[in-house]
PDB file of C-alpha atoms in Angstrom:
ATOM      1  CA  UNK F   1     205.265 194.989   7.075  1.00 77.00           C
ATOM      2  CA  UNK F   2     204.028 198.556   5.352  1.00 93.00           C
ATOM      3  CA  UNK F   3     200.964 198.611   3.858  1.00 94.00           C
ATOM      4  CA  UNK F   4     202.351 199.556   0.331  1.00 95.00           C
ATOM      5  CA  UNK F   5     204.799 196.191   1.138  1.00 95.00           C
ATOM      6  CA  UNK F   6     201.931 194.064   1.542  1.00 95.00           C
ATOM      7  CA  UNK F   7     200.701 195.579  -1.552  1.00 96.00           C
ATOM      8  CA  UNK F   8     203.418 195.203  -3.631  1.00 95.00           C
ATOM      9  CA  UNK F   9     204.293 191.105  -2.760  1.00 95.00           C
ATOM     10  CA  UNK F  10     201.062 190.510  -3.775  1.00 94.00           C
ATOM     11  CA  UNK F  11     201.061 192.210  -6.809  1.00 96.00           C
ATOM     12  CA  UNK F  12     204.357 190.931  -7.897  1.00 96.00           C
ATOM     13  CA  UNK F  13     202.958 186.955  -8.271  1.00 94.00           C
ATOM     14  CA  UNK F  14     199.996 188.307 -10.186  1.00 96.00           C
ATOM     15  CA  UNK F  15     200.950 190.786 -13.505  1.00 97.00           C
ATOM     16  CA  UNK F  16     200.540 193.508 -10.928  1.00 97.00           C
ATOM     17  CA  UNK F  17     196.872 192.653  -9.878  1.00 98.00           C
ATOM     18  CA  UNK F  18     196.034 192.745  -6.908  1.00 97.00           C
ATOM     19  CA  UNK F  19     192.124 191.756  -5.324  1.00 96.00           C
ATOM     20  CA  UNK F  20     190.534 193.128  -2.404  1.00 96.00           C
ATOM     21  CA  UNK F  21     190.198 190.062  -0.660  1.00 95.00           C
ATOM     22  CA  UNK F  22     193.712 189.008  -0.854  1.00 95.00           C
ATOM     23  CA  UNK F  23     194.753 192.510   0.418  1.00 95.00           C
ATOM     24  CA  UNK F  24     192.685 191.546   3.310  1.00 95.00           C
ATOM     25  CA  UNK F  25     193.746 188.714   3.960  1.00 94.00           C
ATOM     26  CA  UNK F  26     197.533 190.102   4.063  1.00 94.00           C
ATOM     27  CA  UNK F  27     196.260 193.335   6.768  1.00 94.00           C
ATOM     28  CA  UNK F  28     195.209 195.548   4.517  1.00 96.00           C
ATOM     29  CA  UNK F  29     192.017 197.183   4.523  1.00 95.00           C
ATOM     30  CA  UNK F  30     189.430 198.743   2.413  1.00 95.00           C
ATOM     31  CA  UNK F  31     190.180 202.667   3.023  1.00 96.00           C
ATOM     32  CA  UNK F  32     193.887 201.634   2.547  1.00 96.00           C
ATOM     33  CA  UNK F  33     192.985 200.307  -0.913  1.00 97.00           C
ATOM     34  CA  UNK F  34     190.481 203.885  -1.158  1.00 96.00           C
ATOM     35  CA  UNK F  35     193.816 206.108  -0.424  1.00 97.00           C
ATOM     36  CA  UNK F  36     195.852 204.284  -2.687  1.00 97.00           C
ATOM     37  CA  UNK F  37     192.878 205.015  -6.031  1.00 97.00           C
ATOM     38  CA  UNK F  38     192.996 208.585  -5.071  1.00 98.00           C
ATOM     39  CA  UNK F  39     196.699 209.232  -5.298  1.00 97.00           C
ATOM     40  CA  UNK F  40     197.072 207.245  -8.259  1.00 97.00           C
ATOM     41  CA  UNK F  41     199.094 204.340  -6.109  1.00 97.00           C
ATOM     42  CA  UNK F  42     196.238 201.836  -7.832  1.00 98.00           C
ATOM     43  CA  UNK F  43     194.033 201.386 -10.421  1.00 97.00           C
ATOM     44  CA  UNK F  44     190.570 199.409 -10.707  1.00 97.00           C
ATOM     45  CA  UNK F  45     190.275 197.044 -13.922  1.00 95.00           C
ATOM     46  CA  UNK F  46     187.227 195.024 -12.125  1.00 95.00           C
ATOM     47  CA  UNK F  47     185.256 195.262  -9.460  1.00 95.00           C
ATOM     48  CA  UNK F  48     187.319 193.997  -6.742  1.00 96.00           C
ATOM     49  CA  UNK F  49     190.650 194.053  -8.796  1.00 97.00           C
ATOM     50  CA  UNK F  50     192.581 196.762  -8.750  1.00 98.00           C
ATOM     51  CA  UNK F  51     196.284 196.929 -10.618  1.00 98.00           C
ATOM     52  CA  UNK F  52     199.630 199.253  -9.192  1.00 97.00           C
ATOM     53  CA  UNK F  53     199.953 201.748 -11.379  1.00 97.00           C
ATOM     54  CA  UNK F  54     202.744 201.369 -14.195  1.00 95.00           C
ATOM     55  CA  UNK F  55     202.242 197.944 -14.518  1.00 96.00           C
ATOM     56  CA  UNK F  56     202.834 197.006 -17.580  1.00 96.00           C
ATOM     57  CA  UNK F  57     199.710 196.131 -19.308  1.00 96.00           C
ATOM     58  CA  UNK F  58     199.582 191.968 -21.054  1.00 95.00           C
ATOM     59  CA  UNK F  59     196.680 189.709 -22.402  1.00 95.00           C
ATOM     60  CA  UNK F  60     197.833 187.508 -19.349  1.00 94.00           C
ATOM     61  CA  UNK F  61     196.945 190.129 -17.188  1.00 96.00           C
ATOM     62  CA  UNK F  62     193.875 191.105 -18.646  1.00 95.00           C
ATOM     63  CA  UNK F  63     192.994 187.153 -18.567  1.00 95.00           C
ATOM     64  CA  UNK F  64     194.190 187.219 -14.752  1.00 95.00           C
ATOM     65  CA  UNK F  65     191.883 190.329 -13.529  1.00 96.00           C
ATOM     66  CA  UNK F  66     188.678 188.862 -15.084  1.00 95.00           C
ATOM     67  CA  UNK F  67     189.586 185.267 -12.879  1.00 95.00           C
ATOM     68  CA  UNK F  68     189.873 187.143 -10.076  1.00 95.00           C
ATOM     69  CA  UNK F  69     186.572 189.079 -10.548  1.00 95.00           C
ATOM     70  CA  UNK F  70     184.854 186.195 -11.243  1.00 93.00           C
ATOM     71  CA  UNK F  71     185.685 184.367  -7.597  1.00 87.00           C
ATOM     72  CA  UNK F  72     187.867 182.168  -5.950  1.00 81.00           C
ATOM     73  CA  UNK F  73     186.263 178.854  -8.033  1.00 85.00           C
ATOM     74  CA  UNK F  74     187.092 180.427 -11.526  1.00 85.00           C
ATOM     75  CA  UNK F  75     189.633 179.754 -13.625  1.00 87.00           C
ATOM     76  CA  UNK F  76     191.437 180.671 -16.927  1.00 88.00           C
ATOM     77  CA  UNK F  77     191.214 177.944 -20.019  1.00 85.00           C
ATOM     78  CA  UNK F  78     194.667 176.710 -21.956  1.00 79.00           C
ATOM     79  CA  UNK F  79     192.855 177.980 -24.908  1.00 77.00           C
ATOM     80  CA  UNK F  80     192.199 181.877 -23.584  1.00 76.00           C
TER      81      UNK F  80
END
């Protein structure tokens, strides 16, 4: 699997967010993620979080990147 295919399946279960240790996890790595912000290929929201560019933007999403900042035992209320 492509780097950019890696990527993109994560992104598409997550409003186009994608977090730098989920990349990891699927084989990417860190200057992989560092190419990608220079061309334009991704964008950072949080630290850690990073979304593909022309994603369209949501309140879902935004709700999604601050979880992911926040760690792996955070989570999003019904009432956000």
């Amino acid at each position: 699997m492509s780097i950019d295919s890696a990527i993109a399946e994560v992104a598409a279960r997550q409003y186009g967010l994608v977090e730098l240790g989920q990349l990891e996890a699927a084989g990417v790595r860190r200057h992989h993620v560092v190419t990608r912000v220079r061309r334009g290929h991704l964008e950072r929201l949080r630290p850690g979080v990073f979304v593909v560019a022309g994603s369209p933007r949501s309140y879902e999403q935004a709700v999604f990147a601050a979880v992911l900042a926040a760690g792996t035992h955070a989570v999003a209320a019904h009432a956000t």
